[in-house]
Amino acid sequence: MSDQTVLLDIQPDGVARLTLNRPEIHNAFDDAIIQRLTEHLVALDENPAVRVLVLASNGKNFSAGADFNWMQRMAANSHAENLQDALGLAGLMSTLNGLSKPTIALVQGAAYGGAVGLAACCDIVIATRASRFCLSEVRIGLTPATISPYVVRAIGERQARRYFQSAEAFSAEQAQHFGLVHEVVEDNAALDTACSSLVQALRRNGPRAMQAAKELVFAVSQKPIDSALINDTARRIADIRVSDEGQEGLSAFLQKRTPNWIED
């Protein structure tokens, strides 16, 4: 696979942009691209200079999902080989979902199949008004299995029960209503403008605090509000208050100065 199918650009301000670059086949992905994406994500997560990750794609469409030739190869493979292959995609989704940095997906055109999973695994999704989403797997006798934990959390069980089975396409506005998309903009130019504005806002926040905030969401989501959860949340705020970043943030606030993580 050519390295040009997945592009990585890390700016001096700590913004990393990971771009699918197969516009001629609508940015469909295969096992090699899945591996490449996963490797990049692991490296970016471990890179302290990276503050924000933007997931994007070149061309008319965000991604058509699985590549036809890849699906053809998998159809001829054994159950064990298919299981191993599926674990690769599951690993990509898990890695993206759990990334310690803020993640933003920029969606234009079609986001089908596994591409919906990529969007669901990102913290923030911005889409153009012309975008269309589709969980299309059942049309070819399959299911959206490996992306399902993230998509169900994004759109809810009720919507998943319909769209997992119907394979209907839904609009950016519907995706926003369901909870998959946070912001809908007019076109690709507005997509980049909205992304830049959001990145600027994120870069003003404490890096460790944002990581802890994401971990907090995972820790409290769908959990009973009992003494264990209450004690855990109290411990979390105490931990970050006495951390170096927490102390710097509180001092900067009280002294009415800029905290040291803001370079400008």
PDB file of C-alpha atoms in Angstrom:
ATOM      1  CA  MET A   1       0.000   0.000   0.000  1.00  0.00           C
ATOM      2  CA  SER A   2       1.265   3.437  -0.862  1.00  0.00           C
ATOM      3  CA  ASP A   3       1.900   5.713   2.097  1.00  0.00           C
ATOM      4  CA  GLN A   4      -0.145   8.306   0.198  1.00  0.00           C
ATOM      5  CA  THR A   5      -3.433   6.537   0.963  1.00  0.00           C
ATOM      6  CA  VAL A   6      -3.294   7.886   4.525  1.00  0.00           C
ATOM      7  CA  LEU A   7      -1.722  11.305   5.041  1.00  0.00           C
ATOM      8  CA  LEU A   8      -0.452  12.638   8.347  1.00  0.00           C
ATOM      9  CA  ASP A   9       0.357  16.271   8.998  1.00  0.00           C
ATOM     10  CA  ILE A  10       1.398  17.582  12.418  1.00  0.00           C
ATOM     11  CA  GLN A  11       1.462  21.364  12.736  1.00  0.00           C
ATOM     12  CA  PRO A  12       3.759  23.282  15.118  1.00  0.00           C
ATOM     13  CA  ASP A  13       0.692  24.219  17.199  1.00  0.00           C
ATOM     14  CA  GLY A  14       0.120  20.553  18.041  1.00  0.00           C
ATOM     15  CA  VAL A  15      -2.788  19.913  15.681  1.00  0.00           C
ATOM     16  CA  ALA A  16      -2.453  16.589  13.865  1.00  0.00           C
ATOM     17  CA  ARG A  17      -4.517  15.972  10.742  1.00  0.00           C
ATOM     18  CA  LEU A  18      -5.008  12.375   9.623  1.00  0.00           C
ATOM     19  CA  THR A  19      -6.487  12.225   6.135  1.00  0.00           C
ATOM     20  CA  LEU A  20      -7.902   9.373   4.071  1.00  0.00           C
ATOM     21  CA  ASN A  21      -6.569   9.960   0.573  1.00  0.00           C
ATOM     22  CA  ARG A  22      -8.276   7.591  -1.848  1.00  0.00           C
ATOM     23  CA  PRO A  23     -10.785   9.965  -3.459  1.00  0.00           C
ATOM     24  CA  GLU A  24     -10.886   7.903  -6.666  1.00  0.00           C
ATOM     25  CA  ILE A  25     -12.692   5.116  -4.760  1.00  0.00           C
ATOM     26  CA  HIS A  26     -14.511   7.392  -2.318  1.00  0.00           C
ATOM     27  CA  ASN A  27     -11.950   6.759   0.442  1.00  0.00           C
ATOM     28  CA  ALA A  28     -12.990   3.155   0.914  1.00  0.00           C
ATOM     29  CA  PHE A  29     -10.663   1.351   3.298  1.00  0.00           C
ATOM     30  CA  ASP A  30      -9.182  -2.127   3.537  1.00  0.00           C
ATOM     31  CA  ASP A  31      -7.121  -4.092   6.044  1.00  0.00           C
ATOM     32  CA  ALA A  32      -3.886  -2.329   5.102  1.00  0.00           C
ATOM     33  CA  ILE A  33      -5.402   1.124   5.583  1.00  0.00           C
ATOM     34  CA  ILE A  34      -6.974   0.022   8.864  1.00  0.00           C
ATOM     35  CA  GLN A  35      -3.546  -1.060  10.068  1.00  0.00           C
ATOM     36  CA  ARG A  36      -1.980   2.191   8.889  1.00  0.00           C
ATOM     37  CA  LEU A  37      -4.618   4.288  10.636  1.00  0.00           C
ATOM     38  CA  THR A  38      -4.218   2.313  13.853  1.00  0.00           C
ATOM     39  CA  GLU A  39      -0.437   2.712  13.801  1.00  0.00           C
ATOM     40  CA  HIS A  40      -0.744   6.457  13.281  1.00  0.00           C
ATOM     41  CA  LEU A  41      -3.288   6.779  16.100  1.00  0.00           C
ATOM     42  CA  VAL A  42      -1.115   4.865  18.559  1.00  0.00           C
ATOM     43  CA  ALA A  43       1.896   7.044  17.702  1.00  0.00           C
ATOM     44  CA  LEU A  44      -0.130  10.262  17.955  1.00  0.00           C
ATOM     45  CA  ASP A  45      -1.538   9.230  21.317  1.00  0.00           C
ATOM     46  CA  GLU A  46       1.988   8.744  22.634  1.00  0.00           C
ATOM     47  CA  ASN A  47       3.277  12.025  21.169  1.00  0.00           C
ATOM     48  CA  PRO A  48       3.168  14.746  23.871  1.00  0.00           C
ATOM     49  CA  ALA A  49       3.461  17.477  21.234  1.00  0.00           C
ATOM     50  CA  VAL A  50       0.064  16.551  19.743  1.00  0.00           C
ATOM     51  CA  ARG A  51      -2.829  18.438  21.322  1.00  0.00           C
ATOM     52  CA  VAL A  52      -5.730  17.742  18.944  1.00  0.00           C
ATOM     53  CA  LEU A  53      -6.458  15.173  16.235  1.00  0.00           C
ATOM     54  CA  VAL A  54      -8.516  16.035  13.141  1.00  0.00           C
ATOM     55  CA  LEU A  55      -9.762  13.070  11.087  1.00  0.00           C
ATOM     56  CA  ALA A  56     -10.609  14.059   7.519  1.00  0.00           C
ATOM     57  CA  SER A  57     -10.605  12.831   3.939  1.00  0.00           C
ATOM     58  CA  ASN A  58      -9.875  14.213   0.495  1.00  0.00           C
ATOM     59  CA  GLY A  59     -12.401  14.291  -2.317  1.00  0.00           C
ATOM     60  CA  LYS A  60     -16.155  14.368  -2.633  1.00  0.00           C
ATOM     61  CA  ASN A  61     -16.932  11.786   0.049  1.00  0.00           C
ATOM     62  CA  PHE A  62     -15.719  11.132   3.577  1.00  0.00           C
ATOM     63  CA  SER A  63     -15.671   7.357   3.074  1.00  0.00           C
ATOM     64  CA  ALA A  64     -17.752   4.702   1.338  1.00  0.00           C
ATOM     65  CA  GLY A  65     -16.781   2.185   4.015  1.00  0.00           C
ATOM     66  CA  ALA A  66     -15.183  -1.120   3.105  1.00  0.00           C
ATOM     67  CA  ASP A  67     -13.249  -1.507  -0.139  1.00  0.00           C
ATOM     68  CA  PHE A  68     -14.868  -3.909  -2.629  1.00  0.00           C
ATOM     69  CA  ASN A  69     -11.676  -5.868  -3.299  1.00  0.00           C
ATOM     70  CA  TRP A  70     -11.095  -6.294   0.425  1.00  0.00           C
ATOM     71  CA  MET A  71     -14.630  -7.622   0.928  1.00  0.00           C
ATOM     72  CA  GLN A  72     -14.102 -10.004  -1.997  1.00  0.00           C
ATOM     73  CA  ARG A  73     -10.935 -11.369  -0.403  1.00  0.00           C
ATOM     74  CA  MET A  74     -12.597 -11.784   2.971  1.00  0.00           C
ATOM     75  CA  ALA A  75     -15.534 -13.662   1.476  1.00  0.00           C
ATOM     76  CA  ALA A  76     -13.122 -16.357   0.296  1.00  0.00           C
ATOM     77  CA  ASN A  77     -11.323 -16.657   3.637  1.00  0.00           C
ATOM     78  CA  SER A  78     -11.946 -19.045   6.521  1.00  0.00           C
ATOM     79  CA  HIS A  79     -13.843 -18.173   9.701  1.00  0.00           C
ATOM     80  CA  ALA A  80     -10.557 -17.874  11.611  1.00  0.00           C
ATOM     81  CA  GLU A  81      -9.149 -15.510   8.981  1.00  0.00           C
ATOM     82  CA  ASN A  82     -12.330 -13.432   9.027  1.00  0.00           C
ATOM     83  CA  LEU A  83     -12.193 -13.237  12.810  1.00  0.00           C
ATOM     84  CA  GLN A  84      -8.615 -12.013  12.722  1.00  0.00           C
ATOM     85  CA  ASP A  85      -9.519  -9.452  10.080  1.00  0.00           C
ATOM     86  CA  ALA A  86     -12.522  -8.224  12.054  1.00  0.00           C
ATOM     87  CA  LEU A  87     -10.358  -7.791  15.132  1.00  0.00           C
ATOM     88  CA  GLY A  88      -8.224  -5.378  13.123  1.00  0.00           C
ATOM     89  CA  LEU A  89     -11.193  -3.095  12.460  1.00  0.00           C
ATOM     90  CA  ALA A  90     -12.393  -3.505  16.034  1.00  0.00           C
ATOM     91  CA  GLY A  91      -8.924  -2.468  17.214  1.00  0.00           C
ATOM     92  CA  LEU A  92      -8.991   0.655  15.059  1.00  0.00           C
ATOM     93  CA  MET A  93     -12.351   1.709  16.477  1.00  0.00           C
ATOM     94  CA  SER A  94     -11.267   1.042  20.053  1.00  0.00           C
ATOM     95  CA  THR A  95      -8.020   2.969  19.579  1.00  0.00           C
ATOM     96  CA  LEU A  96      -9.766   5.983  18.048  1.00  0.00           C
ATOM     97  CA  ASN A  97     -12.545   5.950  20.619  1.00  0.00           C
ATOM     98  CA  GLY A  98     -10.107   5.843  23.528  1.00  0.00           C
ATOM     99  CA  LEU A  99      -7.552   8.343  22.213  1.00  0.00           C
ATOM    100  CA  SER A 100      -6.392  10.594  25.039  1.00  0.00           C
ATOM    101  CA  LYS A 101      -6.432  13.724  22.832  1.00  0.00           C
ATOM    102  CA  PRO A 102      -9.572  15.544  21.615  1.00  0.00           C
ATOM    103  CA  THR A 103     -10.675  14.160  18.233  1.00  0.00           C
ATOM    104  CA  ILE A 104     -12.656  15.949  15.531  1.00  0.00           C
ATOM    105  CA  ALA A 105     -14.151  14.246  12.468  1.00  0.00           C
ATOM    106  CA  LEU A 106     -14.840  16.359   9.380  1.00  0.00           C
ATOM    107  CA  VAL A 107     -17.475  14.693   7.225  1.00  0.00           C
ATOM    108  CA  GLN A 108     -18.357  15.664   3.670  1.00  0.00           C
ATOM    109  CA  GLY A 109     -20.473  13.698   1.208  1.00  0.00           C
ATOM    110  CA  ALA A 110     -21.102  10.034   1.969  1.00  0.00           C
ATOM    111  CA  ALA A 111     -20.163   8.310   5.217  1.00  0.00           C
ATOM    112  CA  TYR A 112     -21.228   4.701   4.792  1.00  0.00           C
ATOM    113  CA  GLY A 113     -20.718   1.524   6.802  1.00  0.00           C
ATOM    114  CA  GLY A 114     -17.516   1.599   8.826  1.00  0.00           C
ATOM    115  CA  ALA A 115     -17.165   5.334   8.171  1.00  0.00           C
ATOM    116  CA  VAL A 116     -20.130   5.910  10.478  1.00  0.00           C
ATOM    117  CA  GLY A 117     -18.122   4.048  13.081  1.00  0.00           C
ATOM    118  CA  LEU A 118     -15.131   6.345  12.575  1.00  0.00           C
ATOM    119  CA  ALA A 119     -17.372   9.361  13.125  1.00  0.00           C
ATOM    120  CA  ALA A 120     -19.004   7.803  16.187  1.00  0.00           C
ATOM    121  CA  CYS A 121     -15.588   7.153  17.749  1.00  0.00           C
ATOM    122  CA  CYS A 122     -14.567  10.809  17.495  1.00  0.00           C
ATOM    123  CA  ASP A 123     -15.367  13.264  20.277  1.00  0.00           C
ATOM    124  CA  ILE A 124     -16.731  15.923  17.934  1.00  0.00           C
ATOM    125  CA  VAL A 125     -18.248  15.565  14.462  1.00  0.00           C
ATOM    126  CA  ILE A 126     -18.793  18.419  12.019  1.00  0.00           C
ATOM    127  CA  ALA A 127     -20.604  17.622   8.763  1.00  0.00           C
ATOM    128  CA  THR A 128     -21.628  19.514   5.654  1.00  0.00           C
ATOM    129  CA  ARG A 129     -25.316  19.902   4.921  1.00  0.00           C
ATOM    130  CA  ALA A 130     -24.963  17.632   1.886  1.00  0.00           C
ATOM    131  CA  SER A 131     -23.508  14.759   3.941  1.00  0.00           C
ATOM    132  CA  ARG A 132     -25.329  11.451   4.050  1.00  0.00           C
ATOM    133  CA  PHE A 133     -24.865   8.631   6.534  1.00  0.00           C
ATOM    134  CA  CYS A 134     -25.793   5.002   6.073  1.00  0.00           C
ATOM    135  CA  LEU A 135     -25.329   1.794   8.031  1.00  0.00           C
ATOM    136  CA  SER A 136     -25.473  -0.204   4.836  1.00  0.00           C
ATOM    137  CA  GLU A 137     -24.109  -3.595   5.919  1.00  0.00           C
ATOM    138  CA  VAL A 138     -27.388  -5.547   5.813  1.00  0.00           C
ATOM    139  CA  ARG A 139     -27.785  -4.723   2.112  1.00  0.00           C
ATOM    140  CA  ILE A 140     -25.029  -7.234   1.405  1.00  0.00           C
ATOM    141  CA  GLY A 141     -26.041  -9.692   4.107  1.00  0.00           C
ATOM    142  CA  LEU A 142     -23.713  -8.444   6.857  1.00  0.00           C
ATOM    143  CA  THR A 143     -24.068  -6.482  10.116  1.00  0.00           C
ATOM    144  CA  PRO A 144     -22.281  -3.410  11.535  1.00  0.00           C
ATOM    145  CA  ALA A 145     -20.870  -5.566  14.322  1.00  0.00           C
ATOM    146  CA  THR A 146     -17.485  -4.054  15.171  1.00  0.00           C
ATOM    147  CA  ILE A 147     -18.719  -0.451  14.982  1.00  0.00           C
ATOM    148  CA  SER A 148     -21.954  -1.149  16.858  1.00  0.00           C
ATOM    149  CA  PRO A 149     -20.772  -0.332  20.423  1.00  0.00           C
ATOM    150  CA  TYR A 150     -19.817   3.181  19.359  1.00  0.00           C
ATOM    151  CA  VAL A 151     -22.684   3.860  16.972  1.00  0.00           C
ATOM    152  CA  VAL A 152     -25.315   2.714  19.485  1.00  0.00           C
ATOM    153  CA  ARG A 153     -23.805   5.050  22.080  1.00  0.00           C
ATOM    154  CA  ALA A 154     -23.840   7.884  19.563  1.00  0.00           C
ATOM    155  CA  ILE A 155     -27.361   7.540  18.141  1.00  0.00           C
ATOM    156  CA  GLY A 156     -29.110   5.529  20.838  1.00  0.00           C
ATOM    157  CA  GLU A 157     -30.658   2.082  20.835  1.00  0.00           C
ATOM    158  CA  ARG A 158     -33.968   3.224  19.347  1.00  0.00           C
ATOM    159  CA  GLN A 159     -32.437   4.736  16.210  1.00  0.00           C
ATOM    160  CA  ALA A 160     -29.963   1.857  15.902  1.00  0.00           C
ATOM    161  CA  ARG A 161     -32.812  -0.667  15.853  1.00  0.00           C
ATOM    162  CA  ARG A 162     -34.216   1.081  12.794  1.00  0.00           C
ATOM    163  CA  TYR A 163     -31.136   2.060  10.829  1.00  0.00           C
ATOM    164  CA  PHE A 164     -29.094  -1.097  11.495  1.00  0.00           C
ATOM    165  CA  GLN A 165     -31.922  -3.071   9.882  1.00  0.00           C
ATOM    166  CA  SER A 166     -33.286  -0.710   7.242  1.00  0.00           C
ATOM    167  CA  ALA A 167     -29.955   0.502   5.804  1.00  0.00           C
ATOM    168  CA  GLU A 168     -31.704   3.792   4.989  1.00  0.00           C
ATOM    169  CA  ALA A 169     -29.469   6.770   4.377  1.00  0.00           C
ATOM    170  CA  PHE A 170     -30.048   9.698   6.728  1.00  0.00           C
ATOM    171  CA  SER A 171     -29.114  13.347   6.371  1.00  0.00           C
ATOM    172  CA  ALA A 172     -26.651  15.462   8.296  1.00  0.00           C
ATOM    173  CA  GLU A 173     -29.571  17.162  10.036  1.00  0.00           C
ATOM    174  CA  GLN A 174     -30.987  13.789  11.086  1.00  0.00           C
ATOM    175  CA  ALA A 175     -27.534  12.696  12.243  1.00  0.00           C
ATOM    176  CA  GLN A 176     -27.352  15.843  14.350  1.00  0.00           C
ATOM    177  CA  HIS A 177     -30.785  15.135  15.800  1.00  0.00           C
ATOM    178  CA  PHE A 178     -29.723  11.563  16.623  1.00  0.00           C
ATOM    179  CA  GLY A 179     -26.561  12.777  18.366  1.00  0.00           C
ATOM    180  CA  LEU A 180     -23.962  11.520  15.883  1.00  0.00           C
ATOM    181  CA  VAL A 181     -23.141  14.984  14.499  1.00  0.00           C
ATOM    182  CA  HIS A 182     -22.558  18.066  16.640  1.00  0.00           C
ATOM    183  CA  GLU A 183     -22.547  20.787  13.991  1.00  0.00           C
ATOM    184  CA  VAL A 184     -23.829  21.060  10.420  1.00  0.00           C
ATOM    185  CA  VAL A 185     -22.250  23.608   8.070  1.00  0.00           C
ATOM    186  CA  GLU A 186     -22.995  24.633   4.509  1.00  0.00           C
ATOM    187  CA  ASP A 187     -19.970  23.395   2.566  1.00  0.00           C
ATOM    188  CA  ASN A 188     -16.334  22.245   2.718  1.00  0.00           C
ATOM    189  CA  ALA A 189     -15.020  25.771   3.211  1.00  0.00           C
ATOM    190  CA  ALA A 190     -17.304  26.225   6.196  1.00  0.00           C
ATOM    191  CA  LEU A 191     -16.179  22.791   7.426  1.00  0.00           C
ATOM    192  CA  ASP A 192     -12.571  23.979   7.674  1.00  0.00           C
ATOM    193  CA  THR A 193     -13.603  27.286   9.239  1.00  0.00           C
ATOM    194  CA  ALA A 194     -15.668  25.549  11.920  1.00  0.00           C
ATOM    195  CA  CYS A 195     -12.817  23.131  12.577  1.00  0.00           C
ATOM    196  CA  SER A 196     -10.282  25.958  12.981  1.00  0.00           C
ATOM    197  CA  SER A 197     -12.541  27.757  15.437  1.00  0.00           C
ATOM    198  CA  LEU A 198     -13.049  24.617  17.472  1.00  0.00           C
ATOM    199  CA  VAL A 199      -9.343  23.777  17.494  1.00  0.00           C
ATOM    200  CA  GLN A 200      -8.556  27.252  18.823  1.00  0.00           C
ATOM    201  CA  ALA A 201     -11.040  26.728  21.656  1.00  0.00           C
ATOM    202  CA  LEU A 202      -9.620  23.301  22.515  1.00  0.00           C
ATOM    203  CA  ARG A 203      -6.038  24.575  22.572  1.00  0.00           C
ATOM    204  CA  ARG A 204      -6.948  27.059  25.309  1.00  0.00           C
ATOM    205  CA  ASN A 205      -7.897  24.227  27.656  1.00  0.00           C
ATOM    206  CA  GLY A 206      -5.603  22.210  29.885  1.00  0.00           C
ATOM    207  CA  PRO A 207      -4.370  19.153  27.924  1.00  0.00           C
ATOM    208  CA  ARG A 208      -4.433  16.860  30.948  1.00  0.00           C
ATOM    209  CA  ALA A 209      -7.794  18.282  32.033  1.00  0.00           C
ATOM    210  CA  MET A 210      -9.335  17.444  28.648  1.00  0.00           C
ATOM    211  CA  GLN A 211      -7.953  13.915  28.855  1.00  0.00           C
ATOM    212  CA  ALA A 212      -9.380  13.567  32.359  1.00  0.00           C
ATOM    213  CA  ALA A 213     -12.708  14.991  31.162  1.00  0.00           C
ATOM    214  CA  LYS A 214     -12.956  12.346  28.426  1.00  0.00           C
ATOM    215  CA  GLU A 215     -12.086   9.622  30.921  1.00  0.00           C
ATOM    216  CA  LEU A 216     -14.776  11.044  33.222  1.00  0.00           C
ATOM    217  CA  VAL A 217     -17.443  10.646  30.540  1.00  0.00           C
ATOM    218  CA  PHE A 218     -16.521   6.988  30.109  1.00  0.00           C
ATOM    219  CA  ALA A 219     -16.471   6.478  33.881  1.00  0.00           C
ATOM    220  CA  VAL A 220     -19.933   7.902  34.606  1.00  0.00           C
ATOM    221  CA  SER A 221     -21.862   7.067  31.436  1.00  0.00           C
ATOM    222  CA  GLN A 222     -24.808   4.752  32.073  1.00  0.00           C
ATOM    223  CA  LYS A 223     -23.569   3.979  35.579  1.00  0.00           C
ATOM    224  CA  PRO A 224     -25.860   3.987  38.617  1.00  0.00           C
ATOM    225  CA  ILE A 225     -25.450   7.073  40.802  1.00  0.00           C
ATOM    226  CA  ASP A 226     -24.397   5.210  43.926  1.00  0.00           C
ATOM    227  CA  SER A 227     -21.801   5.765  46.635  1.00  0.00           C
ATOM    228  CA  ALA A 228     -19.072   4.131  44.526  1.00  0.00           C
ATOM    229  CA  LEU A 229     -19.645   6.538  41.642  1.00  0.00           C
ATOM    230  CA  ILE A 230     -19.939   9.552  43.929  1.00  0.00           C
ATOM    231  CA  ASN A 231     -16.680   8.661  45.666  1.00  0.00           C
ATOM    232  CA  ASP A 232     -14.962   8.079  42.326  1.00  0.00           C
ATOM    233  CA  THR A 233     -15.969  11.499  40.973  1.00  0.00           C
ATOM    234  CA  ALA A 234     -14.817  13.172  44.196  1.00  0.00           C
ATOM    235  CA  ARG A 235     -11.456  11.428  43.914  1.00  0.00           C
ATOM    236  CA  ARG A 236     -11.099  12.520  40.301  1.00  0.00           C
ATOM    237  CA  ILE A 237     -11.579  16.222  41.051  1.00  0.00           C
ATOM    238  CA  ALA A 238      -9.270  16.006  44.067  1.00  0.00           C
ATOM    239  CA  ASP A 239      -6.594  14.308  41.957  1.00  0.00           C
ATOM    240  CA  ILE A 240      -6.640  16.965  39.272  1.00  0.00           C
ATOM    241  CA  ARG A 241      -6.802  19.874  41.720  1.00  0.00           C
ATOM    242  CA  VAL A 242      -3.465  18.874  43.226  1.00  0.00           C
ATOM    243  CA  SER A 243      -1.854  17.984  39.876  1.00  0.00           C
ATOM    244  CA  ASP A 244       0.698  20.317  38.303  1.00  0.00           C
ATOM    245  CA  GLU A 245      -1.760  21.356  35.601  1.00  0.00           C
ATOM    246  CA  GLY A 246      -4.588  21.862  38.071  1.00  0.00           C
ATOM    247  CA  GLN A 247      -2.408  24.005  40.317  1.00  0.00           C
ATOM    248  CA  GLU A 248      -1.231  26.076  37.344  1.00  0.00           C
ATOM    249  CA  GLY A 249      -4.791  26.549  36.097  1.00  0.00           C
ATOM    250  CA  LEU A 250      -6.131  27.627  39.482  1.00  0.00           C
ATOM    251  CA  SER A 251      -3.189  29.972  40.061  1.00  0.00           C
ATOM    252  CA  ALA A 252      -3.608  31.547  36.629  1.00  0.00           C
ATOM    253  CA  PHE A 253      -7.314  32.062  37.238  1.00  0.00           C
ATOM    254  CA  LEU A 254      -6.825  33.628  40.660  1.00  0.00           C
ATOM    255  CA  GLN A 255      -3.930  35.793  39.449  1.00  0.00           C
ATOM    256  CA  LYS A 256      -5.828  36.764  36.291  1.00  0.00           C
ATOM    257  CA  ARG A 257      -3.058  35.631  33.956  1.00  0.00           C
ATOM    258  CA  THR A 258      -2.753  33.205  31.044  1.00  0.00           C
ATOM    259  CA  PRO A 259      -1.965  29.576  32.046  1.00  0.00           C
ATOM    260  CA  ASN A 260       1.311  28.189  30.779  1.00  0.00           C
ATOM    261  CA  TRP A 261      -0.245  25.753  28.291  1.00  0.00           C
ATOM    262  CA  ILE A 262      -1.492  28.641  26.129  1.00  0.00           C
ATOM    263  CA  GLU A 263       1.372  29.698  23.900  1.00  0.00           C
ATOM    264  CA  ASP A 264      -0.260  32.735  22.396  1.00  0.00           C
TER     265      ASP A 264
END
